[in-house]
Amino acid sequence: MKNQKTIKQEVSISGIGLHSGKRVTLTLKPARSNYGIRFARTDLDTPVEIPASVGNVHSTTLATTISLGGVRVSTVEHLMSALWAMGIDNVVCAVDGEEVPILDGSALPFAQLIRKAGVKSLRSPKKYLVAQKTIEIREGSKWAVLRPSREFRIRYSIDFPHPVIGKQDFEFSSSTDFLKEIAPCRTFGFLKDVERMQAMGLALGGSLHNAVVLDDTSALNPEGLRFENEFVRHKILDAIGDFSLIGYPILADVELHRAGHDLQTRLVHELIKTPDAYSIWVPRSDEAFESQFCLTTAAYAL
Ligand SMILES: [Zn+2]
């Protein structure tokens, strides 16, 4: 039986917030079965916990922000992606500010933090959301489609009129090694947008230390790219983070073209509110799981 998982011990990491530029500390704490993933604001007089669910998504501009009762936590997607990859179902993510630290702009430091904490199996069985219907959202030349499938798969394609990016596509499936192929891929932005945002008081923490920054012709980071197609791989990292807001690992075939946090979270919303579009499945045994679905990523083997 696939059991739910949490972390073995409390771990912390500090860094700056991408948008505020302020230093913030993230502490991950073990949680019991069926607790889910919750973000806690520890800097407030009355501590607040916000369940990481699609119903609590407040904004998808630039990053995914969740909120509850006027209290918010921003830039949750890279941490959510790492928690998904490491198979963590229950954990408290405590932050002493409005943002999760951006660290190097990828999910790798979060994955390493979770690995440092250790992964612990709980008694309750893991639950999966199984897509039963095709859900589709189109907006001009962008689209997001989700189809029933025996495994979780994402195909992502992007098309930026920029010499370093251009057309890129990548397929993530159960055979992709998330930690090697996806987790190290950093967020990216264009210098002219960064300058414009910083003039508006946004992306104040953005720098070459936590993002790939592009001018009109090249990437400005002296160390270069981690993969030639690091951009589309990062889009997959973000999408996994957004899909993890469902609250269960999802079994569906997802196709995304020039999507982004907005289209991805709208697709998830549409799935959740469509009658008979999904079922929640609890495998009774390893055999039942293996015979019906194949999830063999390194992460799930942890
Ligand atoms: Zn991102």
mmCIF file of C-alpha atoms and ligand atoms in Angstrom:
data_model
loop_
_atom_site.group_PDB
_atom_site.id
_atom_site.type_symbol
_atom_site.label_atom_id
_atom_site.label_comp_id
_atom_site.label_asym_id
_atom_site.label_seq_id
_atom_site.Cartn_x
_atom_site.Cartn_y
_atom_site.Cartn_z
ATOM 1 C CA MET A 1 0.000 0.000 0.000
ATOM 2 C CA LYS A 2 1.242 3.489 -0.814
ATOM 3 C CA ASN A 3 1.125 5.380 2.448
ATOM 4 C CA GLN A 4 0.858 9.101 2.990
ATOM 5 C CA LYS A 5 4.123 10.798 3.836
ATOM 6 C CA THR A 6 5.431 13.653 5.915
ATOM 7 C CA ILE A 7 8.948 14.775 6.828
ATOM 8 C CA LYS A 8 10.921 13.193 9.673
ATOM 9 C CA GLN A 9 12.063 16.386 11.375
ATOM 10 C CA GLU A 10 11.779 20.154 11.290
ATOM 11 C CA VAL A 11 14.140 21.944 8.872
ATOM 12 C CA SER A 12 14.647 25.609 7.951
ATOM 13 C CA ILE A 13 16.132 27.671 5.158
ATOM 14 C CA SER A 14 16.405 31.448 4.713
ATOM 15 C CA GLY A 15 16.560 33.662 1.670
ATOM 16 C CA ILE A 16 15.000 36.717 0.125
ATOM 17 C CA GLY A 17 11.493 37.072 -1.277
ATOM 18 C CA LEU A 18 11.462 37.625 -5.045
ATOM 19 C CA HIS A 19 8.949 40.438 -4.920
ATOM 20 C CA SER A 20 9.534 42.069 -1.535
ATOM 21 C CA GLY A 21 13.313 41.676 -1.551
ATOM 22 C CA LYS A 22 13.001 41.042 2.199
ATOM 23 C CA ARG A 23 14.730 38.230 4.049
ATOM 24 C CA VAL A 24 12.371 35.421 5.046
ATOM 25 C CA THR A 25 12.832 32.073 6.790
ATOM 26 C CA LEU A 26 10.923 28.973 5.731
ATOM 27 C CA THR A 27 10.538 26.164 8.265
ATOM 28 C CA LEU A 28 9.051 22.807 7.275
ATOM 29 C CA LYS A 29 7.386 20.882 10.112
ATOM 30 C CA PRO A 30 6.069 17.300 10.173
ATOM 31 C CA ALA A 31 2.269 16.888 10.096
ATOM 32 C CA ARG A 32 -0.152 14.014 10.709
ATOM 33 C CA SER A 33 -2.086 11.988 8.113
ATOM 34 C CA ASN A 34 -4.766 13.848 6.146
ATOM 35 C CA TYR A 35 -3.473 17.220 7.392
ATOM 36 C CA GLY A 36 -2.463 18.210 3.897
ATOM 37 C CA ILE A 37 0.042 20.925 3.043
ATOM 38 C CA ARG A 38 -0.550 24.183 4.890
ATOM 39 C CA PHE A 39 1.329 27.466 4.871
ATOM 40 C CA ALA A 40 1.625 29.186 8.251
ATOM 41 C CA ARG A 41 2.404 32.883 8.748
ATOM 42 C CA THR A 42 4.444 33.028 11.933
ATOM 43 C CA ASP A 43 5.190 36.768 11.787
ATOM 44 C CA LEU A 44 1.620 37.738 12.665
ATOM 45 C CA ASP A 45 0.323 38.323 16.201
ATOM 46 C CA THR A 46 -2.230 35.584 15.592
ATOM 47 C CA PRO A 47 -0.605 32.773 13.613
ATOM 48 C CA VAL A 48 -2.642 31.820 10.535
ATOM 49 C CA GLU A 49 -2.551 28.570 8.557
ATOM 50 C CA ILE A 50 -3.581 28.576 4.912
ATOM 51 C CA PRO A 51 -4.304 25.174 3.325
ATOM 52 C CA ALA A 52 -2.462 24.903 0.004
ATOM 53 C CA SER A 53 -5.577 24.303 -2.050
ATOM 54 C CA VAL A 54 -6.805 25.619 -5.353
ATOM 55 C CA GLY A 55 -9.763 27.219 -3.554
ATOM 56 C CA ASN A 56 -7.318 29.462 -1.692
ATOM 57 C CA VAL A 57 -5.500 30.707 -4.799
ATOM 58 C CA HIS A 58 -5.711 34.475 -4.583
ATOM 59 C CA SER A 59 -3.555 35.650 -7.448
ATOM 60 C CA THR A 60 -1.586 34.150 -10.301
ATOM 61 C CA THR A 61 0.163 37.305 -11.477
ATOM 62 C CA LEU A 62 3.894 36.535 -11.793
ATOM 63 C CA ALA A 63 3.650 33.823 -9.111
ATOM 64 C CA THR A 64 0.981 31.790 -7.340
ATOM 65 C CA THR A 65 -0.317 33.441 -4.171
ATOM 66 C CA ILE A 66 -2.654 31.731 -1.725
ATOM 67 C CA SER A 67 -4.666 33.568 0.893
ATOM 68 C CA LEU A 68 -7.206 33.046 3.638
ATOM 69 C CA GLY A 69 -9.034 35.741 5.586
ATOM 70 C CA GLY A 70 -6.890 38.478 4.070
ATOM 71 C CA VAL A 71 -3.613 36.770 5.010
ATOM 72 C CA ARG A 72 -1.479 35.641 2.110
ATOM 73 C CA VAL A 73 1.635 33.731 1.151
ATOM 74 C CA SER A 74 3.147 34.286 -2.256
ATOM 75 C CA THR A 75 5.433 32.324 -4.606
ATOM 76 C CA VAL A 76 4.409 28.914 -3.276
ATOM 77 C CA GLU A 77 4.782 27.010 -6.554
ATOM 78 C CA HIS A 78 8.447 25.974 -6.502
ATOM 79 C CA LEU A 79 8.182 24.599 -2.967
ATOM 80 C CA MET A 80 4.868 22.885 -3.845
ATOM 81 C CA SER A 81 6.527 21.294 -6.855
ATOM 82 C CA ALA A 82 9.384 19.928 -4.714
ATOM 83 C CA LEU A 83 6.949 18.598 -2.076
ATOM 84 C CA TRP A 84 4.983 16.826 -4.814
ATOM 85 C CA ALA A 85 8.146 15.315 -6.270
ATOM 86 C CA MET A 86 9.300 14.037 -2.891
ATOM 87 C CA GLY A 87 5.869 12.488 -2.294
ATOM 88 C CA ILE A 88 5.058 14.667 0.746
ATOM 89 C CA ASP A 89 1.316 14.746 1.503
ATOM 90 C CA ASN A 90 1.313 16.401 4.920
ATOM 91 C CA VAL A 91 3.553 19.235 6.115
ATOM 92 C CA VAL A 92 3.410 22.706 7.644
ATOM 93 C CA CYS A 93 5.366 25.309 5.665
ATOM 94 C CA ALA A 94 5.923 28.154 8.132
ATOM 95 C CA VAL A 95 7.143 31.511 6.811
ATOM 96 C CA ASP A 96 7.856 34.689 8.757
ATOM 97 C CA GLY A 97 6.813 36.934 5.885
ATOM 98 C CA GLU A 98 4.485 37.198 2.872
ATOM 99 C CA GLU A 99 6.623 35.124 0.519
ATOM 100 C CA VAL A 100 8.386 31.815 0.296
ATOM 101 C CA PRO A 101 12.101 32.592 -0.276
ATOM 102 C CA ILE A 102 13.030 32.403 -3.953
ATOM 103 C CA LEU A 103 16.489 30.875 -3.218
ATOM 104 C CA ASP A 104 18.107 30.131 -6.613
ATOM 105 C CA GLY A 105 14.810 30.407 -8.541
ATOM 106 C CA SER A 106 14.456 26.638 -8.961
ATOM 107 C CA ALA A 107 12.977 23.801 -6.864
ATOM 108 C CA LEU A 108 16.321 22.143 -6.155
ATOM 109 C CA PRO A 109 17.100 23.835 -2.787
ATOM 110 C CA PHE A 110 13.606 22.849 -1.564
ATOM 111 C CA ALA A 111 14.088 19.244 -2.688
ATOM 112 C CA GLN A 112 17.459 19.169 -0.904
ATOM 113 C CA LEU A 113 15.842 20.627 2.225
ATOM 114 C CA ILE A 114 13.155 17.909 2.201
ATOM 115 C CA ARG A 115 15.826 15.271 1.678
ATOM 116 C CA LYS A 116 17.748 16.698 4.660
ATOM 117 C CA ALA A 117 14.589 16.471 6.800
ATOM 118 C CA GLY A 118 14.001 12.876 5.712
ATOM 119 C CA VAL A 119 10.738 11.356 4.500
ATOM 120 C CA LYS A 120 8.494 9.458 6.899
ATOM 121 C CA SER A 121 5.655 7.092 6.004
ATOM 122 C CA LEU A 122 2.393 7.544 7.866
ATOM 123 C CA ARG A 123 -0.289 4.928 8.512
ATOM 124 C CA SER A 124 -3.024 6.241 6.244
ATOM 125 C CA PRO A 125 -3.131 5.254 2.588
ATOM 126 C CA LYS A 126 -2.278 7.793 -0.061
ATOM 127 C CA LYS A 127 -5.185 9.108 -2.128
ATOM 128 C CA TYR A 128 -5.121 9.948 -5.819
ATOM 129 C CA LEU A 129 -7.331 12.110 -7.972
ATOM 130 C CA VAL A 130 -8.192 10.247 -11.155
ATOM 131 C CA ALA A 131 -9.430 12.405 -14.040
ATOM 132 C CA GLN A 132 -12.568 10.973 -15.656
ATOM 133 C CA LYS A 133 -13.369 13.638 -18.239
ATOM 134 C CA THR A 134 -11.480 15.857 -20.650
ATOM 135 C CA ILE A 135 -11.291 19.472 -19.494
ATOM 136 C CA GLU A 136 -10.078 22.168 -21.839
ATOM 137 C CA ILE A 137 -9.421 25.897 -21.582
ATOM 138 C CA ARG A 138 -8.421 27.972 -24.593
ATOM 139 C CA GLU A 139 -7.545 31.626 -24.682
ATOM 140 C CA GLY A 140 -6.386 32.945 -28.036
ATOM 141 C CA SER A 141 -3.259 31.005 -28.979
ATOM 142 C CA LYS A 142 -2.839 29.554 -25.466
ATOM 143 C CA TRP A 143 -4.408 26.351 -24.257
ATOM 144 C CA ALA A 144 -4.536 23.903 -21.376
ATOM 145 C CA VAL A 145 -6.107 20.457 -21.796
ATOM 146 C CA LEU A 146 -6.455 17.639 -19.278
ATOM 147 C CA ARG A 147 -7.447 14.114 -20.332
ATOM 148 C CA PRO A 148 -8.043 10.882 -18.386
ATOM 149 C CA SER A 149 -4.897 8.744 -18.255
ATOM 150 C CA ARG A 150 -3.273 5.871 -16.379
ATOM 151 C CA GLU A 151 -0.391 8.092 -15.314
ATOM 152 C CA PHE A 152 0.500 11.718 -14.673
ATOM 153 C CA ARG A 153 2.003 13.240 -17.768
ATOM 154 C CA ILE A 154 2.557 16.854 -18.824
ATOM 155 C CA ARG A 155 3.481 18.000 -22.297
ATOM 156 C CA TYR A 156 4.423 21.649 -22.374
ATOM 157 C CA SER A 157 5.259 23.859 -25.340
ATOM 158 C CA ILE A 158 6.291 27.499 -25.374
ATOM 159 C CA ASP A 159 7.014 29.942 -28.158
ATOM 160 C CA PHE A 160 8.850 33.138 -27.263
ATOM 161 C CA PRO A 161 10.102 35.415 -30.039
ATOM 162 C CA HIS A 162 13.566 35.503 -28.498
ATOM 163 C CA PRO A 163 16.795 34.037 -29.935
ATOM 164 C CA VAL A 164 17.679 32.149 -26.735
ATOM 165 C CA ILE A 165 14.198 30.669 -26.158
ATOM 166 C CA GLY A 166 12.173 30.363 -29.381
ATOM 167 C CA LYS A 167 10.056 27.207 -29.594
ATOM 168 C CA GLN A 168 10.679 24.632 -26.885
ATOM 169 C CA ASP A 169 8.728 21.606 -25.768
ATOM 170 C CA PHE A 170 9.229 18.984 -23.105
ATOM 171 C CA GLU A 171 7.320 15.952 -21.922
ATOM 172 C CA PHE A 172 7.263 15.017 -18.261
ATOM 173 C CA SER A 173 6.077 11.522 -17.381
ATOM 174 C CA SER A 174 6.547 8.851 -14.758
ATOM 175 C CA SER A 175 9.923 7.986 -16.262
ATOM 176 C CA THR A 176 11.293 11.547 -15.962
ATOM 177 C CA ASP A 177 13.713 12.040 -13.073
ATOM 178 C CA PHE A 178 12.251 15.204 -11.537
ATOM 179 C CA LEU A 179 15.243 15.874 -9.304
ATOM 180 C CA LYS A 180 17.718 15.778 -12.170
ATOM 181 C CA GLU A 181 15.655 16.982 -15.119
ATOM 182 C CA ILE A 182 13.181 19.500 -13.690
ATOM 183 C CA ALA A 183 14.081 20.637 -10.149
ATOM 184 C CA PRO A 184 17.279 22.569 -11.114
ATOM 185 C CA CYS A 185 15.495 24.692 -13.746
ATOM 186 C CA ARG A 186 15.234 28.348 -12.768
ATOM 187 C CA THR A 187 12.559 30.924 -13.258
ATOM 188 C CA PHE A 188 13.277 33.454 -15.998
ATOM 189 C CA GLY A 189 12.446 36.995 -16.981
ATOM 190 C CA PHE A 190 13.296 39.714 -19.448
ATOM 191 C CA LEU A 191 15.501 42.619 -18.391
ATOM 192 C CA LYS A 192 13.052 45.229 -19.709
ATOM 193 C CA ASP A 193 10.210 43.635 -17.691
ATOM 194 C CA VAL A 194 12.391 43.385 -14.578
ATOM 195 C CA GLU A 195 13.286 47.090 -14.829
ATOM 196 C CA ARG A 196 9.629 48.011 -15.351
ATOM 197 C CA MET A 197 8.476 45.838 -12.423
ATOM 198 C CA GLN A 198 11.164 47.163 -10.093
ATOM 199 C CA ALA A 199 10.078 50.724 -10.941
ATOM 200 C CA MET A 200 6.590 49.635 -9.777
ATOM 201 C CA GLY A 201 7.998 48.174 -6.549
ATOM 202 C CA LEU A 202 7.732 44.551 -7.740
ATOM 203 C CA ALA A 203 10.408 41.875 -8.166
ATOM 204 C CA LEU A 204 12.628 43.868 -5.788
ATOM 205 C CA GLY A 205 14.532 40.721 -4.859
ATOM 206 C CA GLY A 206 15.007 39.631 -8.479
ATOM 207 C CA SER A 207 18.624 39.231 -9.570
ATOM 208 C CA LEU A 208 20.931 36.993 -11.553
ATOM 209 C CA HIS A 209 21.248 34.894 -8.367
ATOM 210 C CA ASN A 210 17.622 33.745 -8.523
ATOM 211 C CA ALA A 211 16.494 33.969 -12.146
ATOM 212 C CA VAL A 212 17.693 33.639 -15.693
ATOM 213 C CA VAL A 213 17.513 37.209 -17.001
ATOM 214 C CA LEU A 214 17.462 37.882 -20.730
ATOM 215 C CA ASP A 215 18.178 41.055 -22.650
ATOM 216 C CA ASP A 216 17.138 41.310 -26.312
ATOM 217 C CA THR A 217 19.737 38.846 -27.541
ATOM 218 C CA SER A 218 21.158 36.715 -24.730
ATOM 219 C CA ALA A 219 20.984 35.403 -21.178
ATOM 220 C CA LEU A 220 22.895 37.748 -18.853
ATOM 221 C CA ASN A 221 23.810 35.109 -16.256
ATOM 222 C CA PRO A 222 27.582 34.557 -16.432
ATOM 223 C CA GLU A 223 27.189 30.864 -15.582
ATOM 224 C CA GLY A 224 24.880 30.352 -18.573
ATOM 225 C CA LEU A 225 21.897 28.001 -18.708
ATOM 226 C CA ARG A 226 21.572 24.729 -16.801
ATOM 227 C CA PHE A 227 19.840 23.152 -19.828
ATOM 228 C CA GLU A 228 19.427 24.490 -23.333
ATOM 229 C CA ASN A 229 15.662 24.221 -22.811
ATOM 230 C CA GLU A 230 15.712 25.284 -19.146
ATOM 231 C CA PHE A 231 12.778 27.623 -19.876
ATOM 232 C CA VAL A 232 10.178 25.018 -20.834
ATOM 233 C CA ARG A 233 11.449 22.706 -18.093
ATOM 234 C CA HIS A 234 10.816 25.483 -15.565
ATOM 235 C CA LYS A 235 7.297 25.892 -16.958
ATOM 236 C CA ILE A 236 6.739 22.202 -16.157
ATOM 237 C CA LEU A 237 8.119 22.762 -12.645
ATOM 238 C CA ASP A 238 5.595 25.597 -12.173
ATOM 239 C CA ALA A 239 2.734 23.536 -13.628
ATOM 240 C CA ILE A 240 3.445 20.639 -11.243
ATOM 241 C CA GLY A 241 3.336 23.147 -8.367
ATOM 242 C CA ASP A 242 -0.006 24.476 -9.580
ATOM 243 C CA PHE A 243 -1.460 20.980 -10.077
ATOM 244 C CA SER A 244 -0.339 19.955 -6.601
ATOM 245 C CA LEU A 245 -2.824 22.527 -5.236
ATOM 246 C CA ILE A 246 -5.483 19.906 -6.016
ATOM 247 C CA GLY A 247 -4.392 18.277 -2.764
ATOM 248 C CA TYR A 248 -3.845 14.800 -4.213
ATOM 249 C CA PRO A 249 -1.423 13.437 -6.794
ATOM 250 C CA ILE A 250 -3.374 13.567 -10.056
ATOM 251 C CA LEU A 251 -3.582 10.853 -12.690
ATOM 252 C CA ALA A 252 -4.211 12.689 -15.949
ATOM 253 C CA ASP A 253 -2.593 13.552 -19.246
ATOM 254 C CA VAL A 254 -2.023 17.312 -19.385
ATOM 255 C CA GLU A 255 -1.132 19.328 -22.460
ATOM 256 C CA LEU A 256 -0.141 22.963 -22.021
ATOM 257 C CA HIS A 257 0.729 25.438 -24.741
ATOM 258 C CA ARG A 258 1.926 28.914 -23.777
ATOM 259 C CA ALA A 259 -0.055 28.487 -20.561
ATOM 260 C CA GLY A 260 1.115 29.871 -17.198
ATOM 261 C CA HIS A 261 -0.148 30.061 -13.629
ATOM 262 C CA ASP A 262 -3.449 31.659 -14.672
ATOM 263 C CA LEU A 263 -4.485 29.052 -17.263
ATOM 264 C CA GLN A 264 -3.138 26.185 -15.140
ATOM 265 C CA THR A 265 -5.062 27.140 -12.012
ATOM 266 C CA ARG A 266 -8.194 27.812 -14.098
ATOM 267 C CA LEU A 267 -7.883 24.307 -15.558
ATOM 268 C CA VAL A 268 -7.638 22.848 -12.053
ATOM 269 C CA HIS A 269 -10.654 24.927 -10.912
ATOM 270 C CA GLU A 270 -12.661 23.703 -13.893
ATOM 271 C CA LEU A 271 -11.746 20.081 -13.142
ATOM 272 C CA ILE A 272 -12.779 20.368 -9.492
ATOM 273 C CA LYS A 273 -16.120 22.046 -10.202
ATOM 274 C CA THR A 274 -17.163 19.834 -13.145
ATOM 275 C CA PRO A 275 -19.531 17.048 -12.012
ATOM 276 C CA ASP A 276 -18.139 13.535 -12.521
ATOM 277 C CA ALA A 277 -14.865 14.921 -13.921
ATOM 278 C CA TYR A 278 -12.779 13.023 -11.381
ATOM 279 C CA SER A 279 -12.831 10.408 -8.668
ATOM 280 C CA ILE A 280 -10.701 9.950 -5.569
ATOM 281 C CA TRP A 281 -8.973 6.593 -5.551
ATOM 282 C CA VAL A 282 -7.330 4.847 -2.606
ATOM 283 C CA PRO A 283 -5.279 1.826 -3.723
ATOM 284 C CA ARG A 284 -5.933 -1.146 -1.432
ATOM 285 C CA SER A 285 -2.537 -2.715 -2.071
ATOM 286 C CA ASP A 286 0.706 -2.218 -3.957
ATOM 287 C CA GLU A 287 -0.495 -4.798 -6.460
ATOM 288 C CA ALA A 288 -3.737 -2.930 -7.076
ATOM 289 C CA PHE A 289 -1.745 0.235 -7.581
ATOM 290 C CA GLU A 290 0.859 -1.237 -9.908
ATOM 291 C CA SER A 291 -1.706 -3.083 -11.992
ATOM 292 C CA GLN A 292 -3.875 -0.055 -12.608
ATOM 293 C CA PHE A 293 -1.423 2.785 -12.767
ATOM 294 C CA CYS A 294 2.256 3.198 -13.305
ATOM 295 C CA LEU A 295 3.985 5.756 -11.156
ATOM 296 C CA THR A 296 7.613 4.842 -11.023
ATOM 297 C CA THR A 297 9.451 8.117 -10.583
ATOM 298 C CA ALA A 298 12.397 8.129 -8.238
ATOM 299 C CA ALA A 299 10.402 10.457 -6.039
ATOM 300 C CA TYR A 300 7.576 7.999 -5.541
ATOM 301 C CA ALA A 301 10.053 5.285 -4.697
ATOM 302 C CA LEU A 302 11.251 7.265 -1.674
HETATM 303 ZN ZN ZN B 1 8.391 29.433 -11.449
#
